[in-house]
Each structure stands twice: as structure tokens, then as C-alpha cells.
Short mmCIF file of C-alpha atoms in Angstrom, two decimals:
data_model
loop_
_atom_site.label_atom_id
_atom_site.label_comp_id
_atom_site.label_asym_id
_atom_site.label_seq_id
_atom_site.Cartn_x
_atom_site.Cartn_y
_atom_site.Cartn_z
CA MET A 1 63.75 199.31 128.37
CA PRO A 2 64.90 202.53 127.09
CA LEU A 3 62.76 205.46 128.34
CA ALA A 4 61.84 206.46 124.95
CA GLU A 5 60.16 203.08 124.45
CA ALA A 6 58.82 202.78 127.36
CA ILE A 7 56.91 206.26 126.51
CA GLU A 8 56.38 205.36 123.19
CA THR A 9 54.40 202.04 124.15
CA GLN A 10 52.85 202.94 127.04
CA ARG A 11 49.15 202.86 126.53
CA ALA A 12 45.89 202.36 127.87
CA ILE A 13 45.69 198.43 129.02
CA ARG A 14 42.21 197.77 129.89
CA ARG A 15 41.94 194.25 129.41
CA LEU A 16 43.91 192.45 132.19
CA ARG A 17 44.39 188.87 133.07
CA ALA A 18 43.11 187.98 136.74
CA ASP A 19 46.47 186.25 137.29
CA PRO A 20 47.95 187.65 140.58
CA VAL A 21 50.78 190.60 141.06
CA ASP A 22 52.89 190.27 143.95
CA ASP A 23 53.40 192.67 146.39
CA GLU A 24 56.66 193.64 145.68
CA THR A 25 55.97 194.69 141.98
CA VAL A 26 53.31 196.71 143.24
CA LEU A 27 55.52 198.65 145.67
CA ARG A 28 58.01 199.10 143.43
CA CYS A 29 55.67 200.94 140.69
CA ILE A 30 54.49 203.18 143.67
CA GLU A 31 58.16 203.71 144.72
CA LEU A 32 58.70 205.26 141.16
CA ALA A 33 55.55 206.64 140.90
CA MET A 34 56.81 208.72 143.83
CA LYS A 35 59.62 210.06 142.30
CA ALA A 36 57.44 212.49 140.62
CA PRO A 37 57.58 216.34 141.50
CA THR A 38 55.18 217.83 143.60
CA ALA A 39 54.15 221.42 144.43
CA GLY A 40 56.65 222.75 146.92
CA ASN A 41 57.95 218.99 147.39
CA ARG A 42 55.09 218.55 149.75
CA GLN A 43 54.98 214.60 148.72
CA SER A 44 51.24 215.06 150.33
CA TRP A 45 50.00 211.67 148.30
CA GLU A 46 48.76 208.58 149.57
CA TRP A 47 48.06 205.11 147.54
CA VAL A 48 45.51 202.80 148.22
CA VAL A 49 45.95 199.45 147.08
CA VAL A 50 42.97 197.65 146.75
CA ARG A 51 42.92 193.76 146.50
CA ASP A 52 39.74 192.80 148.79
CA PRO A 53 37.02 191.62 146.55
CA ASP A 54 34.24 193.50 148.46
CA VAL A 55 35.96 196.64 147.84
CA LYS A 56 36.62 196.15 144.22
CA HIS A 57 32.97 195.16 143.70
CA GLN A 58 32.09 198.27 145.30
CA LEU A 59 34.59 200.44 143.04
CA ALA A 60 33.32 198.28 140.09
CA ARG A 61 29.59 199.49 140.65
CA LEU A 62 30.75 203.10 140.86
CA ASN A 63 32.41 202.66 137.59
CA ARG A 64 29.75 201.10 135.85
CA GLN A 65 27.19 203.49 137.07
CA ALA A 66 29.38 206.13 135.54
CA TRP A 67 29.99 204.17 132.26
CA SER A 68 26.17 203.76 131.65
CA VAL A 69 25.75 207.38 131.76
CA ALA A 70 28.82 208.41 129.92
CA LYS A 71 28.26 206.17 126.93
CA ARG A 72 24.86 207.22 126.30
CA THR A 73 25.47 211.20 126.72
CA GLY A 74 29.07 211.22 125.71
CA ARG A 75 29.97 213.02 122.38
CA ARG A 76 30.90 211.00 119.13
CA GLU A 77 34.59 211.15 118.49
CA PRO A 78 35.75 212.51 114.99
CA HIS A 79 37.34 209.06 114.21
CA PRO A 80 34.67 206.66 114.54
CA LEU A 81 36.50 203.46 114.29
CA SER A 82 39.09 204.39 116.88
CA ALA A 83 36.39 205.79 119.35
CA ASP A 84 34.60 202.37 118.79
CA ARG A 85 37.30 200.48 119.70
CA MET A 86 37.97 202.77 122.83
CA ARG A 87 34.32 202.23 124.04
CA GLU A 88 34.75 198.11 123.39
CA ALA A 89 37.84 198.24 125.78
CA VAL A 90 36.02 200.59 128.41
CA GLN A 91 32.94 198.16 128.18
CA TRP A 92 35.13 195.23 128.75
CA GLN A 93 36.79 197.01 131.74
CA ALA A 94 33.57 197.70 133.28
CA ASP A 95 32.48 193.98 132.88
CA HIS A 96 35.38 192.40 134.32
CA PHE A 97 36.59 195.40 136.92
CA GLU A 98 36.17 192.85 139.91
CA GLU A 99 38.90 190.50 138.21
CA THR A 100 41.75 192.88 138.14
CA PRO A 101 44.26 191.40 140.67
CA VAL A 102 44.96 194.95 141.76
CA ILE A 103 43.27 198.42 141.66
CA VAL A 104 45.65 201.53 142.93
CA VAL A 105 43.78 204.58 144.02
CA ALA A 106 45.97 207.57 143.89
CA CYS A 107 44.97 210.08 146.68
CA LEU A 108 46.11 213.90 147.59
CA ARG A 109 45.74 215.21 151.25
CA GLY A 110 43.58 218.06 151.15
CA SER A 111 40.33 218.82 149.43
CA ARG A 112 40.42 220.22 145.60
CA PRO A 113 40.43 223.56 145.63
CA LEU A 114 37.98 226.07 143.72
CA LEU A 115 40.53 228.96 142.78
CA PRO A 116 42.50 228.09 139.71
CA MET A 117 45.71 228.53 140.83
CA ALA A 118 45.35 226.28 143.56
CA SER A 119 43.38 223.81 141.59
CA ALA A 120 46.42 223.62 139.15
CA ARG A 121 48.72 223.03 141.91
CA PHE A 122 46.30 220.56 143.41
CA GLY A 123 46.47 218.32 140.21
CA ALA A 124 50.08 218.91 139.89
CA SER A 125 51.02 217.51 142.87
CA ILE A 126 49.46 213.90 141.88
CA TYR A 127 49.24 213.48 138.10
CA PRO A 128 52.73 213.57 137.48
CA ALA A 129 53.00 210.65 139.99
CA VAL A 130 50.40 208.63 138.27
CA GLN A 131 52.05 208.96 134.92
CA ASN A 132 55.31 207.50 136.40
CA LEU A 133 52.93 204.70 138.13
CA LEU A 134 52.17 204.10 134.14
CA LEU A 135 55.58 203.99 133.03
CA ALA A 136 56.82 201.81 136.04
CA ALA A 137 54.43 199.43 134.98
CA ARG A 138 54.84 199.29 131.64
CA GLY A 139 58.58 199.27 132.19
CA LEU A 140 57.89 195.81 134.20
CA GLY A 141 55.47 194.19 131.72
CA LEU A 142 52.27 195.25 133.33
CA GLY A 143 49.35 196.81 132.07
CA ALA A 144 47.82 199.65 133.61
CA THR A 145 45.34 202.90 132.79
CA ILE A 146 44.08 205.70 134.43
CA THR A 147 40.21 206.10 134.73
CA THR A 148 38.18 208.27 136.92
CA LEU A 149 34.68 206.79 136.27
CA SER A 150 34.75 205.46 139.81
CA LEU A 151 34.96 208.82 141.17
CA TRP A 152 32.06 210.38 140.27
CA SER A 153 31.03 210.58 143.75
CA THR A 154 33.99 211.47 146.03
CA GLY A 155 31.76 210.90 148.94
CA LEU A 156 30.98 207.12 148.13
CA VAL A 157 34.57 206.39 147.36
CA ARG A 158 35.89 207.99 150.74
CA ARG A 159 33.29 205.68 152.30
CA THR A 160 34.56 202.52 150.10
CA LEU A 161 37.83 203.14 151.02
CA GLY A 162 37.70 204.55 154.55
CA LEU A 163 39.05 207.79 153.39
CA PRO A 164 38.99 210.70 156.08
CA ARG A 165 37.50 214.00 154.57
CA TRP A 166 40.89 215.54 154.15
CA VAL A 167 42.07 212.91 151.89
CA THR A 168 40.89 213.39 147.85
CA PRO A 169 40.88 210.37 145.73
CA CYS A 170 42.09 211.45 142.41
CA ALA A 171 43.08 208.62 139.90
CA VAL A 172 42.02 205.00 140.11
CA ILE A 173 44.58 202.95 137.92
CA PRO A 174 43.99 199.07 137.44
CA LEU A 175 46.83 197.17 137.26
CA GLY A 176 47.70 193.77 135.93
CA TRP A 177 49.19 191.64 133.51
CA PRO A 178 48.21 192.40 129.79
CA LEU A 179 45.90 190.24 128.07
CA GLY A 180 46.82 190.15 124.38
CA HIS A 181 49.38 192.11 122.87
CA TYR A 182 49.62 195.72 121.97
CA GLY A 183 51.62 197.87 119.91
CA PRO A 184 53.09 201.48 120.08
CA THR A 185 50.60 204.34 120.44
CA THR A 186 49.84 206.50 117.59
CA ARG A 187 49.35 210.22 117.89
CA ARG A 188 49.02 213.30 115.88
CA PRO A 189 52.34 214.91 114.60
CA ALA A 190 53.65 217.07 117.02
CA ALA A 191 54.29 219.98 114.66
CA GLU A 192 50.52 220.03 114.19
CA VAL A 193 49.48 221.30 118.14
CA VAL A 194 52.76 223.46 118.83
CA HIS A 195 52.37 226.73 118.81
CA LEU A 196 55.34 229.37 118.65
CA ASP A 197 54.59 232.43 120.84
CA ARG A 198 51.27 233.10 120.19
CA PHE A 199 48.10 230.20 119.72
CA GLY A 200 48.09 229.88 116.00
CA ASN A 201 51.45 230.44 114.98
CA ARG A 202 52.77 226.72 113.77
CA PRO A 203 56.12 227.43 111.94
CA PHE A 204 57.39 223.77 112.76
CA ILE A 205 54.65 222.25 110.51
CA ARG A 206 56.88 223.97 107.48
CA HIS A 207 59.81 222.11 108.92
CA ALA A 208 58.03 218.67 109.59
CA GLY A 209 57.41 217.49 105.86
CA GLY A 210 60.47 215.77 104.29
CA SER A 211 63.15 216.78 106.78
CA SER A 212 65.23 214.20 108.68
CA PRO A 213 64.27 214.19 112.44
CA ALA A 214 67.07 215.03 114.81
CA ARG A 215 68.54 212.06 116.61
CA ASP A 216 66.32 211.47 120.23
CA PRO A 217 69.15 211.34 122.85
CA LEU A 218 66.46 209.45 125.38
CA SER A 219 66.07 206.27 122.59
CA SER A 220 69.42 205.14 123.42
CA ALA A 221 69.18 205.61 127.14
CA GLN A 222 69.48 202.42 129.29
#
């Protein structure tokens, strides 16, 4: 699959079949995830692959607890129809969390820093790898999404997964074969959110209308 196609069609897939995903496929996703850059090339990630039903149940319980609060207190999105569809998908995932064949928990060695610069470096060492994992799953025909609902209590997640205090869980990625068919993602035009030199200076909006886009070199990459 060309890289641009994988990026354009990689979406949050929460409805997954219960069919098994073999270890080789999961390991391949993680191998590709680990090609991502990390701060200082420390490669300080750890990956927990969850298959045990009891561990899944504990993560599912944490997920549902957080979701029950979020759906009551979360703000309304500007596009109600889209938001309703998203809430339905999140609810479906919460109701069927234990049925997910594989749950990957992306972790990082160390504690989450409080200082802004160190905190940014911390996230930059794990989330590029998580995005790589999502793209790898897409390329292999799997569905996946990043969720943090189960992480509302780092202590409980550490206890559930047997993580030492010096390992921090950063993202939960349910992984499986998609239930149904999914089209490409839809996003706002880039020109609406790109600023030149200073915030508010958006010259690309003037050039976006009616102009033919430049050829995307990634679209033909194999």
C-alpha cells in the first residue's frame, strides 16, 4: 500500500471482530512502530501485549469507568452528527472491550515530567511510535485506535499490568480485524489551519481555492 494511501485511510477503528490476531502480525506492527524517532535515540519504550481475559477485563473496567464520566461531562462538539457517531463508536468499544483479540499498551521508561520542556520530550519519545503502530496496522489490514480512557489511574494500570513504578503507560491500542468497511478520513482543509510566520497570517487560504494541487510525491511511493 502506498504511504499516502495508508495515511489518508488510517482512521480510528473501534468496532473490531473477535477473530484472533497471530503473534507474528502483532510483533510486526510493534517492530514497525519502533522505527519511529525518540528523544536522544533512547528507545526507552516498553510494549505490553494483552491477551489474557482477566487483564482485558480489568482494562475494560477502567475504560468504562472513565467513559461513564466523560460522556456526562464532555463538551458538545461543533458538529453534532459527527460527534454522535463518534460517541456511538466509543460506547460500542466500551461495551465490547473484553472481546478485543489483542490490546497493546505503549509504555515509556521513566515518570511523566512536570516541567514543560521535559514533558514535551517525554511525549515525543512514545507518540510517534504509536502513530507508526496505527499505520502498520492499517497496512496489514488491521483496525486500531489510540485510547487513553483506561489510563485515568496510572497506579491501577501499573497494578493490572505488573508495571514497575519507573515504567509509565502512555496509550492503549485495541487491535483487531475491522468489523465492517471504512472509507478515507475527512479533515479540514490544511489552508485553514496553516499560519505563515505568525498566528493569524493565513496566505494559503488565498491560494487554495481553484488552484490545482501539486503532485503528491508520496502517492506513488510503493
